[in-house]
């Protein structure tokens, strides 16, 4: 059985429904890949990195998913600081010899927030492209404003059916990522 440590904020945790309804739980249900959900509501990237470094993963875990940045923006952290955190995640995974998947930040229903989220998405692609598997779940959430409005509970957190759709979308991509890593 494959194991993936999933680090992040409420968008990994499955807020407001809980881990059993998260997109990672749906991936696990569809693939039988054990998705270890280490999402914590309200965490910024530096909080997530602190947890990654503090607690050792079991030796059978070789893959890590990272999703963060929206709370950083909401807390007023600068893009440069968030970018530095993305680099720290890459360095930690290289040091520990983990294969890394970076989930690109989700676009919300708030235009002002979206400008910053789009900048962060571009920065994450620039920093992590070619060094980590980039997973973009936005197509499962919705690409246009109307679809996003229907997808979220509060403009940021997905509805339960959206989490399920995200998991359905992510499952074959994560399966392929693990398969390619095994073959490499």
PDB file of C-alpha atoms in Angstrom:
ATOM      1  CA  UNK A   1       0.000   0.000   0.000  1.00  0.00           C
ATOM      2  CA  UNK A   2       1.179   3.517  -0.826  1.00  0.00           C
ATOM      3  CA  UNK A   3       1.060   6.288   1.772  1.00  0.00           C
ATOM      4  CA  UNK A   4       0.983  10.033   1.164  1.00  0.00           C
ATOM      5  CA  UNK A   5       1.403  12.628   3.926  1.00  0.00           C
ATOM      6  CA  UNK A   6      -0.966  15.518   3.120  1.00  0.00           C
ATOM      7  CA  UNK A   7       0.059  18.775   4.791  1.00  0.00           C
ATOM      8  CA  UNK A   8      -1.947  21.944   4.606  1.00  0.00           C
ATOM      9  CA  UNK A   9      -4.652  24.130   6.017  1.00  0.00           C
ATOM     10  CA  UNK A  10      -8.445  23.818   6.136  1.00  0.00           C
ATOM     11  CA  UNK A  11      -8.517  22.999   2.420  1.00  0.00           C
ATOM     12  CA  UNK A  12      -6.655  19.760   3.148  1.00  0.00           C
ATOM     13  CA  UNK A  13      -8.480  19.154   6.432  1.00  0.00           C
ATOM     14  CA  UNK A  14     -11.896  19.298   4.741  1.00  0.00           C
ATOM     15  CA  UNK A  15     -13.359  22.280   6.625  1.00  0.00           C
ATOM     16  CA  UNK A  16     -16.189  22.767   7.488  1.00  0.00           C
ATOM     17  CA  UNK A  17     -17.076  19.069   7.175  1.00  0.00           C
ATOM     18  CA  UNK A  18     -13.967  17.379   8.554  1.00  0.00           C
ATOM     19  CA  UNK A  19     -11.315  14.992   7.229  1.00  0.00           C
ATOM     20  CA  UNK A  20     -13.776  12.219   6.311  1.00  0.00           C
ATOM     21  CA  UNK A  21     -15.307  14.547   3.709  1.00  0.00           C
ATOM     22  CA  UNK A  22     -12.060  16.043   2.398  1.00  0.00           C
ATOM     23  CA  UNK A  23     -10.797  15.655  -1.140  1.00  0.00           C
ATOM     24  CA  UNK A  24      -7.946  13.522   0.244  1.00  0.00           C
ATOM     25  CA  UNK A  25     -10.476  11.074   1.731  1.00  0.00           C
ATOM     26  CA  UNK A  26     -12.134  10.771  -1.681  1.00  0.00           C
ATOM     27  CA  UNK A  27      -8.744  10.068  -3.298  1.00  0.00           C
ATOM     28  CA  UNK A  28      -8.149   7.346  -0.706  1.00  0.00           C
ATOM     29  CA  UNK A  29     -11.584   5.827  -1.328  1.00  0.00           C
ATOM     30  CA  UNK A  30     -11.021   5.662  -5.089  1.00  0.00           C
ATOM     31  CA  UNK A  31      -7.380   4.536  -5.160  1.00  0.00           C
ATOM     32  CA  UNK A  32      -6.688   2.699  -1.885  1.00  0.00           C
ATOM     33  CA  UNK A  33      -3.708   5.049  -1.436  1.00  0.00           C
ATOM     34  CA  UNK A  34      -3.548   5.903   2.274  1.00  0.00           C
ATOM     35  CA  UNK A  35      -3.833   9.697   2.406  1.00  0.00           C
ATOM     36  CA  UNK A  36      -2.589  10.806   5.835  1.00  0.00           C
ATOM     37  CA  UNK A  37      -4.490  14.059   6.424  1.00  0.00           C
ATOM     38  CA  UNK A  38      -2.370  16.564   8.344  1.00  0.00           C
ATOM     39  CA  UNK A  39      -4.503  19.585   7.455  1.00  0.00           C
ATOM     40  CA  UNK A  40      -5.080  22.166  10.205  1.00  0.00           C
ATOM     41  CA  UNK A  41      -7.619  24.966   9.889  1.00  0.00           C
ATOM     42  CA  UNK A  42      -6.094  28.436   9.913  1.00  0.00           C
ATOM     43  CA  UNK A  43      -2.511  27.352   9.333  1.00  0.00           C
ATOM     44  CA  UNK A  44      -0.232  29.582   7.317  1.00  0.00           C
ATOM     45  CA  UNK A  45       2.660  28.110   5.345  1.00  0.00           C
ATOM     46  CA  UNK A  46       5.145  28.702   8.166  1.00  0.00           C
ATOM     47  CA  UNK A  47       2.834  26.838  10.583  1.00  0.00           C
ATOM     48  CA  UNK A  48       2.569  23.926   8.160  1.00  0.00           C
ATOM     49  CA  UNK A  49       6.342  23.791   7.711  1.00  0.00           C
ATOM     50  CA  UNK A  50       6.812  23.847  11.487  1.00  0.00           C
ATOM     51  CA  UNK A  51       4.559  20.785  11.792  1.00  0.00           C
ATOM     52  CA  UNK A  52       6.333  19.049   8.918  1.00  0.00           C
ATOM     53  CA  UNK A  53       9.687  19.495  10.633  1.00  0.00           C
ATOM     54  CA  UNK A  54       8.498  18.705  14.173  1.00  0.00           C
ATOM     55  CA  UNK A  55       6.921  15.317  13.647  1.00  0.00           C
ATOM     56  CA  UNK A  56       8.746  12.473  11.933  1.00  0.00           C
ATOM     57  CA  UNK A  57       6.830  10.553   9.323  1.00  0.00           C
ATOM     58  CA  UNK A  58       6.848   6.755   9.364  1.00  0.00           C
ATOM     59  CA  UNK A  59       9.625   5.369   7.163  1.00  0.00           C
ATOM     60  CA  UNK A  60       7.128   3.868   4.719  1.00  0.00           C
ATOM     61  CA  UNK A  61       5.942   7.371   3.739  1.00  0.00           C
ATOM     62  CA  UNK A  62       7.867   8.583   0.699  1.00  0.00           C
ATOM     63  CA  UNK A  63       5.383  11.080  -0.765  1.00  0.00           C
ATOM     64  CA  UNK A  64       4.234  14.457   0.547  1.00  0.00           C
ATOM     65  CA  UNK A  65       1.438  16.746  -0.612  1.00  0.00           C
ATOM     66  CA  UNK A  66       1.612  20.434   0.345  1.00  0.00           C
ATOM     67  CA  UNK A  67      -1.234  22.950   0.054  1.00  0.00           C
ATOM     68  CA  UNK A  68      -0.967  26.360   1.648  1.00  0.00           C
ATOM     69  CA  UNK A  69      -0.954  30.082   1.096  1.00  0.00           C
ATOM     70  CA  UNK A  70      -4.545  31.316   1.260  1.00  0.00           C
ATOM     71  CA  UNK A  71      -4.407  31.938   5.015  1.00  0.00           C
ATOM     72  CA  UNK A  72      -1.068  33.683   4.569  1.00  0.00           C
ATOM     73  CA  UNK A  73      -2.678  36.125   2.145  1.00  0.00           C
ATOM     74  CA  UNK A  74      -5.677  36.611   4.443  1.00  0.00           C
ATOM     75  CA  UNK A  75      -3.250  37.313   7.329  1.00  0.00           C
ATOM     76  CA  UNK A  76      -1.424  39.930   5.253  1.00  0.00           C
ATOM     77  CA  UNK A  77       1.837  38.036   4.728  1.00  0.00           C
ATOM     78  CA  UNK A  78       3.896  39.239   1.792  1.00  0.00           C
ATOM     79  CA  UNK A  79       4.266  37.135  -1.353  1.00  0.00           C
ATOM     80  CA  UNK A  80       8.052  37.099  -0.830  1.00  0.00           C
ATOM     81  CA  UNK A  81       7.613  35.455   2.577  1.00  0.00           C
ATOM     82  CA  UNK A  82       5.169  32.861   1.252  1.00  0.00           C
ATOM     83  CA  UNK A  83       7.540  32.151  -1.651  1.00  0.00           C
ATOM     84  CA  UNK A  84      10.355  31.582   0.808  1.00  0.00           C
ATOM     85  CA  UNK A  85       8.124  29.055   2.593  1.00  0.00           C
ATOM     86  CA  UNK A  86       7.515  27.177  -0.668  1.00  0.00           C
ATOM     87  CA  UNK A  87      11.292  26.996  -1.137  1.00  0.00           C
ATOM     88  CA  UNK A  88      11.648  25.677   2.417  1.00  0.00           C
ATOM     89  CA  UNK A  89       9.130  22.906   1.663  1.00  0.00           C
ATOM     90  CA  UNK A  90      11.134  21.922  -1.426  1.00  0.00           C
ATOM     91  CA  UNK A  91      14.379  21.915   0.568  1.00  0.00           C
ATOM     92  CA  UNK A  92      12.860  19.828   3.372  1.00  0.00           C
ATOM     93  CA  UNK A  93      11.531  17.250   0.921  1.00  0.00           C
ATOM     94  CA  UNK A  94      14.880  17.087  -0.888  1.00  0.00           C
ATOM     95  CA  UNK A  95      16.697  16.696   2.432  1.00  0.00           C
ATOM     96  CA  UNK A  96      14.352  13.895   3.547  1.00  0.00           C
ATOM     97  CA  UNK A  97      14.210  12.386   0.039  1.00  0.00           C
ATOM     98  CA  UNK A  98      10.437  12.725  -0.189  1.00  0.00           C
ATOM     99  CA  UNK A  99       8.693  13.109  -3.502  1.00  0.00           C
ATOM    100  CA  UNK A 100       6.670  16.330  -3.359  1.00  0.00           C
ATOM    101  CA  UNK A 101       3.319  17.296  -4.839  1.00  0.00           C
ATOM    102  CA  UNK A 102       2.380  20.968  -4.534  1.00  0.00           C
ATOM    103  CA  UNK A 103      -1.322  21.723  -4.842  1.00  0.00           C
ATOM    104  CA  UNK A 104      -1.782  25.130  -6.430  1.00  0.00           C
ATOM    105  CA  UNK A 105      -3.859  27.570  -4.342  1.00  0.00           C
ATOM    106  CA  UNK A 106      -7.560  27.671  -5.209  1.00  0.00           C
ATOM    107  CA  UNK A 107      -9.233  30.716  -6.734  1.00  0.00           C
ATOM    108  CA  UNK A 108     -12.043  32.059  -4.525  1.00  0.00           C
ATOM    109  CA  UNK A 109     -15.160  34.123  -5.176  1.00  0.00           C
ATOM    110  CA  UNK A 110     -13.487  37.329  -3.909  1.00  0.00           C
ATOM    111  CA  UNK A 111     -11.915  39.406  -6.708  1.00  0.00           C
ATOM    112  CA  UNK A 112      -9.438  41.273  -4.481  1.00  0.00           C
ATOM    113  CA  UNK A 113      -8.253  38.019  -2.917  1.00  0.00           C
ATOM    114  CA  UNK A 114      -8.078  36.351  -6.334  1.00  0.00           C
ATOM    115  CA  UNK A 115      -5.491  38.829  -7.626  1.00  0.00           C
ATOM    116  CA  UNK A 116      -3.188  37.755  -4.811  1.00  0.00           C
ATOM    117  CA  UNK A 117      -4.065  34.063  -5.175  1.00  0.00           C
ATOM    118  CA  UNK A 118      -3.297  34.198  -8.906  1.00  0.00           C
ATOM    119  CA  UNK A 119       0.080  35.794  -8.131  1.00  0.00           C
ATOM    120  CA  UNK A 120       0.761  33.050  -5.592  1.00  0.00           C
ATOM    121  CA  UNK A 121      -0.226  30.338  -8.079  1.00  0.00           C
ATOM    122  CA  UNK A 122       2.238  31.775 -10.612  1.00  0.00           C
ATOM    123  CA  UNK A 123       4.949  32.008  -7.971  1.00  0.00           C
ATOM    124  CA  UNK A 124       4.343  28.402  -6.848  1.00  0.00           C
ATOM    125  CA  UNK A 125       4.580  27.237 -10.469  1.00  0.00           C
ATOM    126  CA  UNK A 126       7.810  29.203 -10.926  1.00  0.00           C
ATOM    127  CA  UNK A 127       9.427  27.917  -7.718  1.00  0.00           C
ATOM    128  CA  UNK A 128       8.222  24.313  -7.814  1.00  0.00           C
ATOM    129  CA  UNK A 129       7.839  23.587 -11.525  1.00  0.00           C
ATOM    130  CA  UNK A 130      10.196  20.790 -12.548  1.00  0.00           C
ATOM    131  CA  UNK A 131      11.061  20.083  -8.906  1.00  0.00           C
ATOM    132  CA  UNK A 132       7.678  18.858  -7.674  1.00  0.00           C
ATOM    133  CA  UNK A 133       4.495  17.458  -9.148  1.00  0.00           C
ATOM    134  CA  UNK A 134       2.081  20.390  -9.519  1.00  0.00           C
ATOM    135  CA  UNK A 135      -1.566  19.532  -8.909  1.00  0.00           C
ATOM    136  CA  UNK A 136      -4.157  22.047 -10.070  1.00  0.00           C
ATOM    137  CA  UNK A 137      -7.590  21.202  -8.656  1.00  0.00           C
ATOM    138  CA  UNK A 138      -9.221  24.391  -9.962  1.00  0.00           C
ATOM    139  CA  UNK A 139     -10.876  22.600 -12.926  1.00  0.00           C
ATOM    140  CA  UNK A 140     -12.768  20.421 -10.419  1.00  0.00           C
ATOM    141  CA  UNK A 141     -13.854  23.481  -8.428  1.00  0.00           C
ATOM    142  CA  UNK A 142     -14.770  25.680 -11.359  1.00  0.00           C
ATOM    143  CA  UNK A 143     -12.930  27.986 -13.697  1.00  0.00           C
ATOM    144  CA  UNK A 144     -15.475  30.778 -14.072  1.00  0.00           C
ATOM    145  CA  UNK A 145     -16.992  32.999 -11.383  1.00  0.00           C
ATOM    146  CA  UNK A 146     -20.430  31.370 -11.600  1.00  0.00           C
ATOM    147  CA  UNK A 147     -19.047  27.872 -11.107  1.00  0.00           C
ATOM    148  CA  UNK A 148     -16.877  29.030  -8.200  1.00  0.00           C
ATOM    149  CA  UNK A 149     -19.847  30.719  -6.548  1.00  0.00           C
ATOM    150  CA  UNK A 150     -21.739  27.402  -6.639  1.00  0.00           C
ATOM    151  CA  UNK A 151     -18.698  25.392  -5.472  1.00  0.00           C
ATOM    152  CA  UNK A 152     -17.982  27.137  -2.180  1.00  0.00           C
ATOM    153  CA  UNK A 153     -19.769  27.342   1.161  1.00  0.00           C
ATOM    154  CA  UNK A 154     -18.331  30.761   1.982  1.00  0.00           C
ATOM    155  CA  UNK A 155     -16.357  31.840  -1.062  1.00  0.00           C
ATOM    156  CA  UNK A 156     -13.204  29.971   0.025  1.00  0.00           C
ATOM    157  CA  UNK A 157     -14.133  26.572   1.501  1.00  0.00           C
ATOM    158  CA  UNK A 158     -15.609  23.954  -0.845  1.00  0.00           C
ATOM    159  CA  UNK A 159     -19.038  22.407  -0.374  1.00  0.00           C
ATOM    160  CA  UNK A 160     -19.048  18.671   0.379  1.00  0.00           C
ATOM    161  CA  UNK A 161     -19.928  17.793  -3.222  1.00  0.00           C
ATOM    162  CA  UNK A 162     -17.063  20.018  -4.394  1.00  0.00           C
ATOM    163  CA  UNK A 163     -14.598  18.204  -2.130  1.00  0.00           C
ATOM    164  CA  UNK A 164     -15.862  14.960  -3.649  1.00  0.00           C
ATOM    165  CA  UNK A 165     -15.417  16.323  -7.188  1.00  0.00           C
ATOM    166  CA  UNK A 166     -11.905  17.489  -6.272  1.00  0.00           C
ATOM    167  CA  UNK A 167     -11.045  14.009  -5.026  1.00  0.00           C
ATOM    168  CA  UNK A 168     -12.499  12.410  -8.154  1.00  0.00           C
ATOM    169  CA  UNK A 169     -10.390  14.751 -10.282  1.00  0.00           C
ATOM    170  CA  UNK A 170      -7.218  14.315  -8.204  1.00  0.00           C
ATOM    171  CA  UNK A 171      -7.332  10.518  -7.822  1.00  0.00           C
ATOM    172  CA  UNK A 172      -6.043   9.512 -11.280  1.00  0.00           C
ATOM    173  CA  UNK A 173      -3.466  12.314 -11.247  1.00  0.00           C
ATOM    174  CA  UNK A 174      -2.081  11.272  -7.868  1.00  0.00           C
ATOM    175  CA  UNK A 175      -2.163   7.615  -8.931  1.00  0.00           C
ATOM    176  CA  UNK A 176      -0.129   8.518 -12.027  1.00  0.00           C
ATOM    177  CA  UNK A 177       2.323  10.615  -9.950  1.00  0.00           C
ATOM    178  CA  UNK A 178       2.987   7.674  -7.632  1.00  0.00           C
ATOM    179  CA  UNK A 179       3.294   5.279 -10.571  1.00  0.00           C
ATOM    180  CA  UNK A 180       5.826   7.509 -12.345  1.00  0.00           C
ATOM    181  CA  UNK A 181       7.811   7.935  -9.127  1.00  0.00           C
ATOM    182  CA  UNK A 182       7.967   4.162  -8.700  1.00  0.00           C
ATOM    183  CA  UNK A 183       9.181   3.704 -12.277  1.00  0.00           C
ATOM    184  CA  UNK A 184      11.844   6.424 -11.985  1.00  0.00           C
TER     185      UNK A 184
END
